[in-house]
Every structure is written in C-alpha cells, then in structure tokens.
C-alpha cells in the first residue's frame, strides 16, 4: 500500500521549478497552510474500488504535500485526518483510517525527523484506542525538538468541541483563581485551544469540490484565505499547492481594515 515509489529529489526539483514558473514570492509564503483532505472515497469509487483504497492513496498525497511544504519553507501545515464526526462512518472504514495513521507514523517518522519536521497532534487524542495513542506519543516525542515544518495532524478533532473544551478549562482556571476573568482576551483564549501558541492559518485549502469548512479550526480561521479545487485529494500534487500559493499571493488581505493607499 505504501508501494507508490516516491523520489524525494525529483519532488524537490518539481516544487522549486513550479514555484519559479508561477513567480512565487518566497518572502510572502503563507506561514500556516491548513488542508481538508477531501475526496478519497470518490477517488476510489471512480476506480471501482472500496473507499478505504482511496484513503490509502490519500496517504501518498499527504506524504508528498508534507515534503513540498517543508522544502518551500512553510512554517506550519495542519491536516484534517479524522474528525469527531467521522466516527459515524462504517466500522471498517474507521478502523482502516486508525490503522493508516499508525502505519503512516511508523513508516514516515524517521524520514520526517531527518527533514526536521516536528509532528504534533490536535484533537481529543486521550479518547483514542491505546495503539494509536501510543504511536502518536512516540511520533510527537521523536520529533519534538525539531525546528523545521510543524506538521499538525488533526485526529478526533472538531472545532466546536475544541472551543467548548477550551472554555471549560478556562472556567476551571478562573474558579481556581489561576486566571482573572478580566484578563481573558482573545490571545489568552487562543492559548487554551489545541493549537496553543501556533500561528493562525493564513491559507485553507480544500480539494474535493465542496465549499464548506466541516468543523475545522473554527476559531483559528477568522482571517484565513480559502482556496477550493475540484481535484480529489489523492490527485493533489505540487502543481495544485503552487497554484493555491500563487492565488494566495494575489489576494488583498485587509483584516477588516482598509488598504494603506486608499
Ligand atoms: C475525506 O475524504 C478524508 C478523510 C475523512 C480522511 C483523510 C485521511 C487521509 C488522507 C489518510 C490518513 C491520514 C493520515 C494522517 C495517515 P472522504 O472519505 O470524505 O471522501 P469523499 O468525500 O469522496 O467521500
């Protein structure tokens, strides 16, 4: 299943050449890219295969995207691997996804470590089954000191749940006198989220043809730019990543203000 041959050096060249062709300004890269990896099921069904086949192909696209973001110098990449709503899927699909997370971490962690990638996880990790929890902890600890790309993998994650959990923890800390209610502002609130002190995403990419946010990073995306495409996640490549970044660099971000020149 991880049989797809992947040449790291060829990938390097491709992303660099494509960035040059698209005139990507390396000084104005999005610092944090968040991706909703959608379309695995349809990709498989289009080939007459079970949905789980699409998730396996999705892992290849993830591996390539991590490498590309790391080579470009993106600071943070957050990917939506499993939402709190995904438990509603058939049991065999859920267990394939959990096993894929385990296999991905076991097979990729040393290569990511070499690349300086720091792997983190966001979501309700405590409630996961022991095998996936221990692999997550191993990957986190192995790469914790790395200073390259921060790869945030969202597992058992939901944006509303995250805000609720943060709110409960804040209430506890207020009750116990650890923080004063009048000191609570947006910055302090954000520190109670799973993403803690990580920069907010400035670009959210959703392949797969749907135009929704699916309970992903609801607080953090307040001023993110969105980029949607019809390509299904397993077919997402460096070409699409560069297109998204190029489009991002043409956006006029005002953060609720006005242009300096107007
Ligand atoms: C959405 O596509 C995708 C998911 C729910 C899972 C994403 C998981 C991976 C890419 C692989 C596993 C992740 C890791 C970190 C190893 P969908 O199933 O909703 O597709 P559809 O919209 O075509 O049905």
PDB file of N, CA and C and ligand atoms in Angstrom, residues 2 36-45 51 54-62 79-83 86 89 93 96-105 121 151 153-155 206-208 210 212 232-234, ligand 1:
ATOM      1  N   UNK A   2       1.989   1.233   0.667  1.00  0.00           N
ATOM      2  CA  UNK A   2       2.847   2.406   0.553  1.00  0.00           C
ATOM      3  C   UNK A   2       3.801   2.172  -0.614  1.00  0.00           C
ATOM      4  N   UNK A  36      -8.008  20.461   4.246  1.00  0.00           N
ATOM      5  CA  UNK A  36      -9.078  19.471   4.438  1.00  0.00           C
ATOM      6  C   UNK A  36      -8.894  18.448   3.316  1.00  0.00           C
ATOM      7  N   UNK A  37      -8.403  17.275   3.668  1.00  0.00           N
ATOM      8  CA  UNK A  37      -8.008  16.290   2.641  1.00  0.00           C
ATOM      9  C   UNK A  37      -9.237  15.519   2.171  1.00  0.00           C
ATOM     10  N   UNK A  38     -10.030  16.132   1.304  1.00  0.00           N
ATOM     11  CA  UNK A  38     -11.329  15.530   0.951  1.00  0.00           C
ATOM     12  C   UNK A  38     -11.306  14.883  -0.431  1.00  0.00           C
ATOM     13  N   UNK A  39     -12.101  13.832  -0.571  1.00  0.00           N
ATOM     14  CA  UNK A  39     -12.297  13.221  -1.891  1.00  0.00           C
ATOM     15  C   UNK A  39     -11.713  11.823  -2.038  1.00  0.00           C
ATOM     16  N   UNK A  40     -11.181  11.272  -0.951  1.00  0.00           N
ATOM     17  CA  UNK A  40     -10.577   9.930  -1.031  1.00  0.00           C
ATOM     18  C   UNK A  40     -11.594   8.870  -1.454  1.00  0.00           C
ATOM     19  N   UNK A  41     -12.790   8.947  -0.850  1.00  0.00           N
ATOM     20  CA  UNK A  41     -13.829   7.933  -1.116  1.00  0.00           C
ATOM     21  C   UNK A  41     -14.225   7.949  -2.583  1.00  0.00           C
ATOM     22  N   UNK A  42     -14.497   9.143  -3.119  1.00  0.00           N
ATOM     23  CA  UNK A  42     -14.917   9.244  -4.530  1.00  0.00           C
ATOM     24  C   UNK A  42     -13.794   8.825  -5.470  1.00  0.00           C
ATOM     25  N   UNK A  43     -12.564   9.156  -5.100  1.00  0.00           N
ATOM     26  CA  UNK A  43     -11.407   8.779  -5.929  1.00  0.00           C
ATOM     27  C   UNK A  43     -11.376   7.252  -6.100  1.00  0.00           C
ATOM     28  N   UNK A  44     -11.622   6.544  -4.992  1.00  0.00           N
ATOM     29  CA  UNK A  44     -11.614   5.073  -5.051  1.00  0.00           C
ATOM     30  C   UNK A  44     -12.828   4.566  -5.824  1.00  0.00           C
ATOM     31  N   UNK A  45     -13.999   5.140  -5.517  1.00  0.00           N
ATOM     32  CA  UNK A  45     -15.219   4.670  -6.175  1.00  0.00           C
ATOM     33  C   UNK A  45     -15.152   4.884  -7.690  1.00  0.00           C
ATOM     34  N   UNK A  51     -13.846   2.420  -0.654  1.00  0.00           N
ATOM     35  CA  UNK A  51     -13.432   3.750  -0.181  1.00  0.00           C
ATOM     36  C   UNK A  51     -12.069   3.727   0.529  1.00  0.00           C
ATOM     37  N   UNK A  54      -9.077   4.559  -1.364  1.00  0.00           N
ATOM     38  CA  UNK A  54      -8.856   5.995  -1.549  1.00  0.00           C
ATOM     39  C   UNK A  54      -8.094   6.611  -0.381  1.00  0.00           C
ATOM     40  N   UNK A  55      -8.385   6.129   0.836  1.00  0.00           N
ATOM     41  CA  UNK A  55      -7.656   6.673   1.994  1.00  0.00           C
ATOM     42  C   UNK A  55      -6.176   6.291   1.906  1.00  0.00           C
ATOM     43  N   UNK A  56      -5.925   5.071   1.437  1.00  0.00           N
ATOM     44  CA  UNK A  56      -4.520   4.652   1.279  1.00  0.00           C
ATOM     45  C   UNK A  56      -3.809   5.544   0.270  1.00  0.00           C
ATOM     46  N   UNK A  57      -4.510   5.854  -0.834  1.00  0.00           N
ATOM     47  CA  UNK A  57      -3.911   6.752  -1.832  1.00  0.00           C
ATOM     48  C   UNK A  57      -3.757   8.160  -1.250  1.00  0.00           C
ATOM     49  N   UNK A  58      -4.661   8.517  -0.342  1.00  0.00           N
ATOM     50  CA  UNK A  58      -4.586   9.829   0.308  1.00  0.00           C
ATOM     51  C   UNK A  58      -3.321   9.988   1.134  1.00  0.00           C
ATOM     52  N   UNK A  59      -2.826   8.882   1.672  1.00  0.00           N
ATOM     53  CA  UNK A  59      -1.585   8.943   2.465  1.00  0.00           C
ATOM     54  C   UNK A  59      -0.407   9.341   1.563  1.00  0.00           C
ATOM     55  N   UNK A  60      -0.396   8.848   0.327  1.00  0.00           N
ATOM     56  CA  UNK A  60       0.676   9.216  -0.614  1.00  0.00           C
ATOM     57  C   UNK A  60       0.656  10.721  -0.883  1.00  0.00           C
ATOM     58  N   UNK A  61      -0.562  11.254  -1.082  1.00  0.00           N
ATOM     59  CA  UNK A  61      -0.682  12.701  -1.342  1.00  0.00           C
ATOM     60  C   UNK A  61      -0.240  13.500  -0.114  1.00  0.00           C
ATOM     61  N   UNK A  62      -0.528  12.968   1.074  1.00  0.00           N
ATOM     62  CA  UNK A  62      -0.112  13.651   2.303  1.00  0.00           C
ATOM     63  C   UNK A  62       1.423  13.673   2.401  1.00  0.00           C
ATOM     64  N   UNK A  79      -3.283  19.312   8.893  1.00  0.00           N
ATOM     65  CA  UNK A  79      -4.113  18.470   8.017  1.00  0.00           C
ATOM     66  C   UNK A  79      -5.217  17.795   8.832  1.00  0.00           C
ATOM     67  N   UNK A  80      -6.396  17.710   8.199  1.00  0.00           N
ATOM     68  CA  UNK A  80      -7.579  17.136   8.856  1.00  0.00           C
ATOM     69  C   UNK A  80      -7.618  15.652   8.514  1.00  0.00           C
ATOM     70  N   UNK A  81      -7.204  14.805   9.447  1.00  0.00           N
ATOM     71  CA  UNK A  81      -7.118  13.364   9.168  1.00  0.00           C
ATOM     72  C   UNK A  81      -8.369  12.618   9.615  1.00  0.00           C
ATOM     73  N   UNK A  82      -8.972  13.061  10.741  1.00  0.00           N
ATOM     74  CA  UNK A  82     -10.147  12.339  11.252  1.00  0.00           C
ATOM     75  C   UNK A  82     -10.923  13.289  12.170  1.00  0.00           C
ATOM     76  N   UNK A  83     -12.178  13.537  11.801  1.00  0.00           N
ATOM     77  CA  UNK A  83     -12.970  14.486  12.597  1.00  0.00           C
ATOM     78  C   UNK A  83     -13.785  13.747  13.655  1.00  0.00           C
ATOM     79  N   UNK A  86     -16.395  11.826  12.042  1.00  0.00           N
ATOM     80  CA  UNK A  86     -16.047  10.663  11.197  1.00  0.00           C
ATOM     81  C   UNK A  86     -16.331   9.317  11.880  1.00  0.00           C
ATOM     82  N   UNK A  89     -18.916   6.886  10.378  1.00  0.00           N
ATOM     83  CA  UNK A  89     -18.648   6.072   9.175  1.00  0.00           C
ATOM     84  C   UNK A  89     -18.668   4.574   9.526  1.00  0.00           C
ATOM     85  N   UNK A  93     -14.260   1.274   7.805  1.00  0.00           N
ATOM     86  CA  UNK A  93     -13.590   2.490   7.308  1.00  0.00           C
ATOM     87  C   UNK A  93     -12.873   3.199   8.468  1.00  0.00           C
ATOM     88  N   UNK A  96      -9.781   1.249   9.301  1.00  0.00           N
ATOM     89  CA  UNK A  96      -8.730   1.460   8.289  1.00  0.00           C
ATOM     90  C   UNK A  96      -8.048   2.805   8.524  1.00  0.00           C
ATOM     91  N   UNK A  97      -8.847   3.834   8.799  1.00  0.00           N
ATOM     92  CA  UNK A  97      -8.247   5.164   8.999  1.00  0.00           C
ATOM     93  C   UNK A  97      -7.313   5.164  10.214  1.00  0.00           C
ATOM     94  N   UNK A  98      -7.750   4.523  11.306  1.00  0.00           N
ATOM     95  CA  UNK A  98      -6.892   4.474  12.503  1.00  0.00           C
ATOM     96  C   UNK A  98      -5.603   3.699  12.205  1.00  0.00           C
ATOM     97  N   UNK A  99      -5.749   2.579  11.483  1.00  0.00           N
ATOM     98  CA  UNK A  99      -4.553   1.790  11.137  1.00  0.00           C
ATOM     99  C   UNK A  99      -3.622   2.564  10.210  1.00  0.00           C
ATOM    100  N   UNK A 100      -4.221   3.328   9.298  1.00  0.00           N
ATOM    101  CA  UNK A 100      -3.389   4.122   8.385  1.00  0.00           C
ATOM    102  C   UNK A 100      -2.582   5.167   9.142  1.00  0.00           C
ATOM    103  N   UNK A 101      -3.196   5.750  10.159  1.00  0.00           N
ATOM    104  CA  UNK A 101      -2.466   6.744  10.964  1.00  0.00           C
ATOM    105  C   UNK A 101      -1.269   6.057  11.636  1.00  0.00           C
ATOM    106  N   UNK A 102      -1.530   4.878  12.204  1.00  0.00           N
ATOM    107  CA  UNK A 102      -0.443   4.131  12.862  1.00  0.00           C
ATOM    108  C   UNK A 102       0.666   3.810  11.849  1.00  0.00           C
ATOM    109  N   UNK A 103       0.273   3.243  10.692  1.00  0.00           N
ATOM    110  CA  UNK A 103       1.271   2.844   9.685  1.00  0.00           C
ATOM    111  C   UNK A 103       2.037   4.047   9.150  1.00  0.00           C
ATOM    112  N   UNK A 104       1.287   5.132   8.912  1.00  0.00           N
ATOM    113  CA  UNK A 104       1.926   6.347   8.391  1.00  0.00           C
ATOM    114  C   UNK A 104       3.019   6.804   9.354  1.00  0.00           C
ATOM    115  N   UNK A 105       2.683   6.839  10.640  1.00  0.00           N
ATOM    116  CA  UNK A 105       3.655   7.322  11.628  1.00  0.00           C
ATOM    117  C   UNK A 105       4.835   6.364  11.712  1.00  0.00           C
ATOM    118  N   UNK A 121      -0.083  16.819  17.231  1.00  0.00           N
ATOM    119  CA  UNK A 121      -1.444  16.329  17.002  1.00  0.00           C
ATOM    120  C   UNK A 121      -2.415  17.263  17.690  1.00  0.00           C
ATOM    121  N   UNK A 151       4.159  19.968  11.573  1.00  0.00           N
ATOM    122  CA  UNK A 151       3.037  19.254  10.961  1.00  0.00           C
ATOM    123  C   UNK A 151       2.033  18.934  12.064  1.00  0.00           C
ATOM    124  N   UNK A 153      -1.333  17.208  12.928  1.00  0.00           N
ATOM    125  CA  UNK A 153      -2.296  16.254  12.372  1.00  0.00           C
ATOM    126  C   UNK A 153      -3.542  16.276  13.263  1.00  0.00           C
ATOM    127  N   UNK A 154      -4.680  16.632  12.654  1.00  0.00           N
ATOM    128  CA  UNK A 154      -5.927  16.699  13.428  1.00  0.00           C
ATOM    129  C   UNK A 154      -6.585  15.320  13.435  1.00  0.00           C
ATOM    130  N   UNK A 155      -6.656  14.726  14.613  1.00  0.00           N
ATOM    131  CA  UNK A 155      -7.247  13.385  14.766  1.00  0.00           C
ATOM    132  C   UNK A 155      -8.288  13.461  15.873  1.00  0.00           C
ATOM    133  N   UNK A 206      -9.072  23.357   0.366  1.00  0.00           N
ATOM    134  CA  UNK A 206      -9.986  22.215   0.373  1.00  0.00           C
ATOM    135  C   UNK A 206     -10.135  21.666  -1.044  1.00  0.00           C
ATOM    136  N   UNK A 207      -9.509  20.527  -1.337  1.00  0.00           N
ATOM    137  CA  UNK A 207      -9.786  19.864  -2.606  1.00  0.00           C
ATOM    138  C   UNK A 207     -11.098  19.078  -2.474  1.00  0.00           C
ATOM    139  N   UNK A 208     -11.552  18.457  -3.543  1.00  0.00           N
ATOM    140  CA  UNK A 208     -12.714  17.564  -3.452  1.00  0.00           C
ATOM    141  C   UNK A 208     -14.023  18.174  -3.911  1.00  0.00           C
ATOM    142  N   UNK A 210     -16.110  20.458  -2.642  1.00  0.00           N
ATOM    143  CA  UNK A 210     -17.116  21.016  -1.728  1.00  0.00           C
ATOM    144  C   UNK A 210     -16.626  22.338  -1.153  1.00  0.00           C
ATOM    145  N   UNK A 212     -17.167  23.984   1.967  1.00  0.00           N
ATOM    146  CA  UNK A 212     -17.561  24.140   3.377  1.00  0.00           C
ATOM    147  C   UNK A 212     -16.352  23.893   4.261  1.00  0.00           C
ATOM    148  N   UNK A 232      -9.583  15.623  -6.541  1.00  0.00           N
ATOM    149  CA  UNK A 232      -9.792  14.812  -5.336  1.00  0.00           C
ATOM    150  C   UNK A 232      -8.450  14.645  -4.619  1.00  0.00           C
ATOM    151  N   UNK A 233      -8.485  14.561  -3.285  1.00  0.00           N
ATOM    152  CA  UNK A 233      -7.239  14.621  -2.505  1.00  0.00           C
ATOM    153  C   UNK A 233      -6.124  13.685  -3.011  1.00  0.00           C
ATOM    154  N   UNK A 234      -6.404  12.411  -3.353  1.00  0.00           N
ATOM    155  CA  UNK A 234      -5.269  11.573  -3.784  1.00  0.00           C
ATOM    156  C   UNK A 234      -4.556  12.111  -5.027  1.00  0.00           C
TER     157      UNK A 234
HETATM  158  C1  LIG B   1     -12.165  12.776   3.492  1.00  0.00           C
HETATM  159  O1  LIG B   1     -12.431  12.099   2.276  1.00  0.00           O
HETATM  160  C2  LIG B   1     -10.980  12.197   4.094  1.00  0.00           C
HETATM  161  C3  LIG B   1     -10.933  11.677   5.345  1.00  0.00           C
HETATM  162  C4  LIG B   1     -12.097  11.618   6.244  1.00  0.00           C
HETATM  163  C5  LIG B   1      -9.688  11.078   5.878  1.00  0.00           C
HETATM  164  C6  LIG B   1      -8.400  11.695   5.426  1.00  0.00           C
HETATM  165  C7  LIG B   1      -7.329  10.713   5.665  1.00  0.00           C
HETATM  166  C8  LIG B   1      -6.224  10.523   4.924  1.00  0.00           C
HETATM  167  C9  LIG B   1      -5.828  11.367   3.811  1.00  0.00           C
HETATM  168  C10 LIG B   1      -5.296   9.377   5.180  1.00  0.00           C
HETATM  169  C11 LIG B   1      -4.998   9.063   6.597  1.00  0.00           C
HETATM  170  C12 LIG B   1      -4.332  10.153   7.361  1.00  0.00           C
HETATM  171  C13 LIG B   1      -3.125  10.068   7.925  1.00  0.00           C
HETATM  172  C14 LIG B   1      -2.630  11.177   8.771  1.00  0.00           C
HETATM  173  C15 LIG B   1      -2.252   8.907   7.749  1.00  0.00           C
HETATM  174  P1  LIG B   1     -13.820  11.350   2.143  1.00  0.00           P
HETATM  175  O2  LIG B   1     -13.652   9.970   2.645  1.00  0.00           O
HETATM  176  O3  LIG B   1     -14.886  12.126   2.837  1.00  0.00           O
HETATM  177  O4  LIG B   1     -14.025  11.351   0.585  1.00  0.00           O
HETATM  178  P2  LIG B   1     -15.401  11.550  -0.179  1.00  0.00           P
HETATM  179  O5  LIG B   1     -15.842  12.974   0.088  1.00  0.00           O
HETATM  180  O6  LIG B   1     -15.024  11.338  -1.622  1.00  0.00           O
HETATM  181  O7  LIG B   1     -16.364  10.528   0.343  1.00  0.00           O
END
